[in-house]
Coordinates of C-alpha atoms and ligand atoms in Angstrom, one line a residue:
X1 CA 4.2 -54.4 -193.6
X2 CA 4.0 -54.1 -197.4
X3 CA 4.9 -51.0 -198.7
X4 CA 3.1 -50.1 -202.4
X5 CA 2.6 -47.4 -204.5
X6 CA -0.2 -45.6 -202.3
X7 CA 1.4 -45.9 -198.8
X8 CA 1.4 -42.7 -196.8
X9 CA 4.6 -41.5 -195.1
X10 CA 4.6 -40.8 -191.3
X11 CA 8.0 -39.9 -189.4
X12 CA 9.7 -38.4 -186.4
X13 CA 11.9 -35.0 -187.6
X14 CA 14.7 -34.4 -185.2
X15 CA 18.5 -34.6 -184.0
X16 CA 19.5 -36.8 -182.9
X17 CA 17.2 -39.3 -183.7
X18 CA 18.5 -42.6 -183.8
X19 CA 17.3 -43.0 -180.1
X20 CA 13.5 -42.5 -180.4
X21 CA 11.4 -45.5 -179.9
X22 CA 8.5 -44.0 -182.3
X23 CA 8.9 -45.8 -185.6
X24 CA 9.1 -49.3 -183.5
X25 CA 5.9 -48.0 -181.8
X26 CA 3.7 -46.0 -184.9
X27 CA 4.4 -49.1 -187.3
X28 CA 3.5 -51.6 -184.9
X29 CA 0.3 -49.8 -184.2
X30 CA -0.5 -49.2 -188.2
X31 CA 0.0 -53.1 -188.6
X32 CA -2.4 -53.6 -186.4
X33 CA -4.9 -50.7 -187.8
X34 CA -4.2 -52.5 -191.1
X35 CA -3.6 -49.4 -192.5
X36 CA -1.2 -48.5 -195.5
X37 CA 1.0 -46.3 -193.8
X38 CA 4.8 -46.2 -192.9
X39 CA 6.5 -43.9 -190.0
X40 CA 10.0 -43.1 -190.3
X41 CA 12.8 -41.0 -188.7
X42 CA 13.9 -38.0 -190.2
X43 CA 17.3 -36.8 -189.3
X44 CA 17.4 -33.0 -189.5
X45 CA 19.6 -30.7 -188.7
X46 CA 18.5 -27.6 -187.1
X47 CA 19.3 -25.0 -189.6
X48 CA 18.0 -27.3 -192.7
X49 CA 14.2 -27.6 -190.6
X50 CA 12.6 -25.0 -193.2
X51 CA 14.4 -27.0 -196.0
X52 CA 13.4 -30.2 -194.8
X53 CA 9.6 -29.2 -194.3
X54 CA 9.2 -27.8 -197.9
X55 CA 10.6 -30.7 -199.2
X56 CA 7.8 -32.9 -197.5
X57 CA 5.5 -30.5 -198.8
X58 CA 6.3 -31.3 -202.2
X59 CA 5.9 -35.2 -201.6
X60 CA 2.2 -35.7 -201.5
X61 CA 2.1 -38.9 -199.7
X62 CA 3.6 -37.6 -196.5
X63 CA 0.6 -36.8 -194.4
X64 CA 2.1 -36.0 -191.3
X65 CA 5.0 -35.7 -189.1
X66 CA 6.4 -35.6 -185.1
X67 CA 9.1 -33.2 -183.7
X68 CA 11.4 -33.7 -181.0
X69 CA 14.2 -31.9 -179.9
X70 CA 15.8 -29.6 -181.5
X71 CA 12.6 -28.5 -183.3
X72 CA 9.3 -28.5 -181.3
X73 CA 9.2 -24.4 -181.5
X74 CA 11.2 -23.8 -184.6
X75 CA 9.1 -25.3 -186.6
X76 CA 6.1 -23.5 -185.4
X77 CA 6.5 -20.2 -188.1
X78 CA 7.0 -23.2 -190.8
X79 CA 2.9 -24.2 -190.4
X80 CA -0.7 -23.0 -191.7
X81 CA -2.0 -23.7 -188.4
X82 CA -1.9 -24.4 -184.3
X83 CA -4.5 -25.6 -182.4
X84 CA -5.5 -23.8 -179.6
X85 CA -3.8 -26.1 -177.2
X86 CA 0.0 -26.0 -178.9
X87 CA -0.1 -21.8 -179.2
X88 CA -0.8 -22.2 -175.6
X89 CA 2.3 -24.2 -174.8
X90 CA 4.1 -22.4 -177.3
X91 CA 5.8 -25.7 -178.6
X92 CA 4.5 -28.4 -181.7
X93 CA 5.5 -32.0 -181.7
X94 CA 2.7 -33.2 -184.3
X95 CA 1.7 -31.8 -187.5
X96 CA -0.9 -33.6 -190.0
X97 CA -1.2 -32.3 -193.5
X98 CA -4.7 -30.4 -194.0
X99 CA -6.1 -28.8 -197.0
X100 CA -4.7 -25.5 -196.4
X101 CA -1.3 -26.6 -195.8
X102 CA 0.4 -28.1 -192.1
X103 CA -1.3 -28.2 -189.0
X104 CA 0.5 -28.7 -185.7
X105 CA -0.5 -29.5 -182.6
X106 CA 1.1 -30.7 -179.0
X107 CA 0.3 -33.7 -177.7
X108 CA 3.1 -33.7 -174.8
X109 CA 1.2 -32.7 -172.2
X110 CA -1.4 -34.9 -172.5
X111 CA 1.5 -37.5 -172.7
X112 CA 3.1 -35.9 -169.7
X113 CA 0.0 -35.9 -167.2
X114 CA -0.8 -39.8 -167.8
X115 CA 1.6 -41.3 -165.5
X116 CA 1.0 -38.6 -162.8
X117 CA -2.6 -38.5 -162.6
X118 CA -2.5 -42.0 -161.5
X119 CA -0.9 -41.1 -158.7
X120 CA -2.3 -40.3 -155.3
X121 CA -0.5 -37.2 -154.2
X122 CA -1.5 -33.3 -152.9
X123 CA -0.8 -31.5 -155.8
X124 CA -2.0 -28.1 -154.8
X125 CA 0.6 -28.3 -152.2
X126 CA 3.3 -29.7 -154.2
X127 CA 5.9 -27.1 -155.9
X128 CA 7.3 -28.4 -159.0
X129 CA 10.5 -28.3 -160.7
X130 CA 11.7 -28.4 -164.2
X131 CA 15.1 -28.7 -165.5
X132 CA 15.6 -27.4 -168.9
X133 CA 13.4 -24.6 -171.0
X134 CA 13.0 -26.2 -174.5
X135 CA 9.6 -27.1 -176.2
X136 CA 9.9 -30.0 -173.7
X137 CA 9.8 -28.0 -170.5
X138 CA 6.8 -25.5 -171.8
X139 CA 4.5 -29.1 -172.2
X140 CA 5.9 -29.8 -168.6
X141 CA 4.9 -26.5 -166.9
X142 CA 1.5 -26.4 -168.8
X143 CA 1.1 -30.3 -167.5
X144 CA 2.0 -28.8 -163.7
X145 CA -0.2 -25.8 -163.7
X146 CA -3.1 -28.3 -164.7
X147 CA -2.4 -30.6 -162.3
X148 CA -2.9 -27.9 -159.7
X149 CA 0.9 -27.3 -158.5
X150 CA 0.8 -24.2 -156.8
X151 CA 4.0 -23.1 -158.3
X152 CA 6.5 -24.3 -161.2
X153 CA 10.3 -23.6 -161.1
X154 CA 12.0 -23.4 -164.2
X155 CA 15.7 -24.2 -164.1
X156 CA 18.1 -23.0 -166.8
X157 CA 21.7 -21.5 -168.2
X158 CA 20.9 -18.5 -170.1
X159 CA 19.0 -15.5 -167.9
X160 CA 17.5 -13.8 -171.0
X161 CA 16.1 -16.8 -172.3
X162 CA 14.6 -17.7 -169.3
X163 CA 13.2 -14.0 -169.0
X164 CA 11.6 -14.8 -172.3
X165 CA 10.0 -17.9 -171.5
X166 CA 8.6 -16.8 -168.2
X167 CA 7.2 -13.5 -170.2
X168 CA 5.3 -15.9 -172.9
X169 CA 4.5 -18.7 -171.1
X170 CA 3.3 -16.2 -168.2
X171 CA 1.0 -14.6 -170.8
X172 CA -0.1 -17.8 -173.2
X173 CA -1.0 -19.6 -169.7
X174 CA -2.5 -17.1 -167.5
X175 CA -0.6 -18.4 -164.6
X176 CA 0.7 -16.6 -161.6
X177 CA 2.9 -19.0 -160.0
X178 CA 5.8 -19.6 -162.7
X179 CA 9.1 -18.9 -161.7
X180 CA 12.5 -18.8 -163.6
X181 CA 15.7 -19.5 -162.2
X182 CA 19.7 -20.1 -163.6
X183 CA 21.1 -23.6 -162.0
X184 CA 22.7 -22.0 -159.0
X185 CA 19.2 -21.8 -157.5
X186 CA 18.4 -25.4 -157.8
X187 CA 19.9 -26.4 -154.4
X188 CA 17.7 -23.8 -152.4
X189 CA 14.3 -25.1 -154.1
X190 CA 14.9 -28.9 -153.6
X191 CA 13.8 -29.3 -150.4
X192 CA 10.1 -28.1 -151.1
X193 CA 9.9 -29.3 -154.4
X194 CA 7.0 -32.7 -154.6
X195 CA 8.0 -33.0 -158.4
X196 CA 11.6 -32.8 -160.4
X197 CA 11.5 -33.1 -164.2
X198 CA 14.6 -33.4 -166.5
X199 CA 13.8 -31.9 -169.6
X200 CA 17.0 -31.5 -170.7
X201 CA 18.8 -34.2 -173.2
X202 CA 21.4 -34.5 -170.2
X203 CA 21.8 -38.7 -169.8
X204 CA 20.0 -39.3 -173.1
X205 CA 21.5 -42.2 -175.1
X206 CA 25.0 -43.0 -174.6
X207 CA 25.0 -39.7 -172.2
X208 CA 25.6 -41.5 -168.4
X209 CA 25.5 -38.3 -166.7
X210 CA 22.7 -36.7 -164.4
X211 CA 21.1 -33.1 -164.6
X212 CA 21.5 -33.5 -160.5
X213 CA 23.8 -35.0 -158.4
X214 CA 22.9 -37.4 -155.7
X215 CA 23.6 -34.7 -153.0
X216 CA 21.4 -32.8 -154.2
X217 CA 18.6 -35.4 -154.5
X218 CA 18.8 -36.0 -151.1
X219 CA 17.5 -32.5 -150.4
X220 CA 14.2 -33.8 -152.0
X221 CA 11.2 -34.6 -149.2
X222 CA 10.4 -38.2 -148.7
X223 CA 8.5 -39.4 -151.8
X224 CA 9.1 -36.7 -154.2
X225 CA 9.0 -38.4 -157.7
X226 CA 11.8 -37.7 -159.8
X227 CA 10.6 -37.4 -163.3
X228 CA 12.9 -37.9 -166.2
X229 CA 11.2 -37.3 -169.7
X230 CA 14.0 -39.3 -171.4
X231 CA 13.3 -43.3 -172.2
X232 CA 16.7 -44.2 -173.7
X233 CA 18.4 -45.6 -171.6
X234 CA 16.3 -47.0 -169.0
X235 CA 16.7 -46.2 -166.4
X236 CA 19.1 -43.1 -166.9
X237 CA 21.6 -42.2 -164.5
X238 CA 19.2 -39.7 -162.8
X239 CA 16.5 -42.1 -162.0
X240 CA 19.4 -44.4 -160.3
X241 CA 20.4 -41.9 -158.1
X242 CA 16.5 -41.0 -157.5
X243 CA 15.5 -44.7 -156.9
X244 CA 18.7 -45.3 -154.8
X245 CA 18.0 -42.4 -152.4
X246 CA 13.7 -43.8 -152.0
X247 CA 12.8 -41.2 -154.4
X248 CA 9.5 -42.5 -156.4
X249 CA 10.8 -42.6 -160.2
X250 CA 9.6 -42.1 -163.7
X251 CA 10.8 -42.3 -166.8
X252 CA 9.4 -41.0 -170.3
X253 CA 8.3 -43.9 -172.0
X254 CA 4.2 -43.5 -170.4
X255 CA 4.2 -40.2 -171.9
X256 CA 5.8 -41.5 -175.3
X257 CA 3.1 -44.2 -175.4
X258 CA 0.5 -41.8 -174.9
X259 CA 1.5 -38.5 -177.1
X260 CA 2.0 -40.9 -179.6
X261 CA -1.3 -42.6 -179.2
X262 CA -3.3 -39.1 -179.5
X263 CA -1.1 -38.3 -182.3
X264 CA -2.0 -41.3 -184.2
X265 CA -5.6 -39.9 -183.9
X266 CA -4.7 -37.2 -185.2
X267 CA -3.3 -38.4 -188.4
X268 CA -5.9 -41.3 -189.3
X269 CA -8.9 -40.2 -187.4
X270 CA -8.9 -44.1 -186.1
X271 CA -8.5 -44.5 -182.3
X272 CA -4.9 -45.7 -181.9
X273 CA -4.5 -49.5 -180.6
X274 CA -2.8 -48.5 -177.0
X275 CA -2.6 -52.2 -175.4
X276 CA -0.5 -52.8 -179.5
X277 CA 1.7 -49.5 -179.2
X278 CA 2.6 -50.5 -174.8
X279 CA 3.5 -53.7 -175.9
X280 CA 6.1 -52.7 -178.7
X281 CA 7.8 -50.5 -176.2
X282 CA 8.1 -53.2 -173.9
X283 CA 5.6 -51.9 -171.4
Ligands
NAP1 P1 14.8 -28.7 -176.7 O1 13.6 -27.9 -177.1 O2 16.0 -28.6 -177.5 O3 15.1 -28.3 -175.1 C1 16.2 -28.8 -174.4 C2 16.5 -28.0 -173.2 O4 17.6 -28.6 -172.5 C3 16.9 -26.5 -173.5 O5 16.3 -25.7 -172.5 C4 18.4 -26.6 -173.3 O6 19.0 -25.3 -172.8 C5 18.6 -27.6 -172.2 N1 19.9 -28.2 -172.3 C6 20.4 -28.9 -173.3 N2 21.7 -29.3 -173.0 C7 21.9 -28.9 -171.7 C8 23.0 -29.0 -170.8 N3 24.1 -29.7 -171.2 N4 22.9 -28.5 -169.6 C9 21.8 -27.8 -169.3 N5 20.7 -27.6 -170.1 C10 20.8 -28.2 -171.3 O7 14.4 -30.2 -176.6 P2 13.0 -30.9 -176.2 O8 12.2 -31.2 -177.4 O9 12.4 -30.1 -175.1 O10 13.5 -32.3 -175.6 C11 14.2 -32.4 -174.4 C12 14.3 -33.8 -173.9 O11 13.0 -34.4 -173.6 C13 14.8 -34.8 -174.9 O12 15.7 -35.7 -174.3 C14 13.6 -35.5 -175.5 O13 13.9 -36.9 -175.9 C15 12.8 -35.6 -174.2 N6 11.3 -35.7 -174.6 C16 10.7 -36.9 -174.3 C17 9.3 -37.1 -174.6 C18 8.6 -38.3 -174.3 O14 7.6 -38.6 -174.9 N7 9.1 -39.1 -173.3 C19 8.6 -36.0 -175.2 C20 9.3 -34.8 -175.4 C21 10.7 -34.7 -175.1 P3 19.2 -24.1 -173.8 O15 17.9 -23.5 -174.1 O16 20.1 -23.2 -172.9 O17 19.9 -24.6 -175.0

């Protein structure tokens, strides 16, 4: 890749984000567009995001930008603009410079339903279950609901926050059958549950730990597919323990393949070279 005067900047804004397998996957992709772009990660702390994005502002060349954890809502007062879909979810994870100023959209659940459409299951008999309430978990529940689960649990630690999110995502969703619950819960919805997804950072990286213990896996029916959003390492800890037990696992790095495909679209205007961007992950 030659870099020149006229390149345009792409990157992944977050922290940590030494783990994320984007720039390996957007630059192989742009090589094979032949287009004069570049896509590099960002490290950015949470309370320097407004900083950070006015800064990018000011560099013309920077057209456009991911988010990942901690800043897929936080950044959302920072834009011009949402699409439809992202106010819906009520989380951003790609934003394109337009001529009024940032646009952001969210290309997660599109990312998040790829993998699990191809999969022959009942899902309007299937309860779901997400760990974690971040900008992450909304994609996930928005994902679930379109599938057709009947209902979505929503595990996490702090009761008013949870409150929150079942009031807006409630409301931006029109859904009936979200439900919020702290972790001491978890054990009592397992055994109904057709779908578990780890939303949380918990076994990300150098992290060897699980969201849920193996006892508690076992409470899962027979072919309940454990669903773990993270890619590094692979497999985590939680998908052991799922795959051990004859759970069907599946880690993130589908969905990262295909949010960042759409994304890509959204940036150029070029269909994105999937077959390229698969390949560079190791797919
Ligand atoms: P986020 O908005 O910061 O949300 C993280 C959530 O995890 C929050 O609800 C947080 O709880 C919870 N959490 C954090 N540490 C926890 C702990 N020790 N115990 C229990 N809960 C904990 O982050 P995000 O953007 O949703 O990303 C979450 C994960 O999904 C990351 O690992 C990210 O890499 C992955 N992800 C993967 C893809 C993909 O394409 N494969 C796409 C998106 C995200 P509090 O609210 O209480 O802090």
């Amino acid at each position: 890749m030659q870099v020149s005067g006229t390149t345009k900047i792409l990157g992944i804004i977050g922290n940590p984000v030494g783990h994320s397998l984007s720039p390996i996957m957007h630059n192989a992709a742009i090589a094979a567009m032949g287009l004069n772009y570049i896509y590099v990660p960002f490290p950015v702390e949470i309370q320097e995001l407004a900083t950070a994005i006015k800064g990018l502002e000011a560099i013309a060349s920077v057209s456009g930008f991911n988010l990942t954890i901690p800043h897929k809502q936080e950044i959302m007062p920072l834009l011009n603009e949402i699409t439809d879909v992202a106010r819906a979810v009520g989380a951003v994870n790609t934003v394109k410079r337009g001529d009024r100023g940032w646009i952001g959209t969210n290309t997660d659940v599109h990312g998040f339903l790829v993998p699990l459409q191809v999969m022959e299951r009942d899902w309007q008999h299937l309860p779901a279950i997400i760990l974690g309430s971040g900008g992450a978990a909304k994609a996930a529940v928005a994902g679930c609901f379109e599938l057709g689960c009947p209902v979505v649990h929503v595990i996490g630690r702090d009761e008013l926050k949870l409150k929150e999110f079942h009031l807006t995502m409630t409301r931006q969703l029109r859904v009936h059958g979200l439900r919020v619950h702290t972790w001491s819960q978890l054990d009592n919805l397992l055994p109904l549950a057709g779908l578990v997804i780890n939303t949380t950072p918990i076994g990300m990286g150098t992290d060897s730990s699980s969201p849920v213990n193996s006892q508690q896996l076992g409470l899962m029916p027979k072919g309940a597919i454990a669903y773990d959003l993270i890619y590094t390492p692979r497999p985590t800890k939680f998908l052991q323990l799922a795959q051990a037990l004859g759970l069907t696992p599946l880690d993130g790095l589908t969905m990262l393949l295909h949010q960042g495909a759409i994304a890509l679209e959204f940036w150029t205007g070029h269909p994105a070279p999937i077959s390229v961007m698969a390949e560079a992950l190791g797919l």
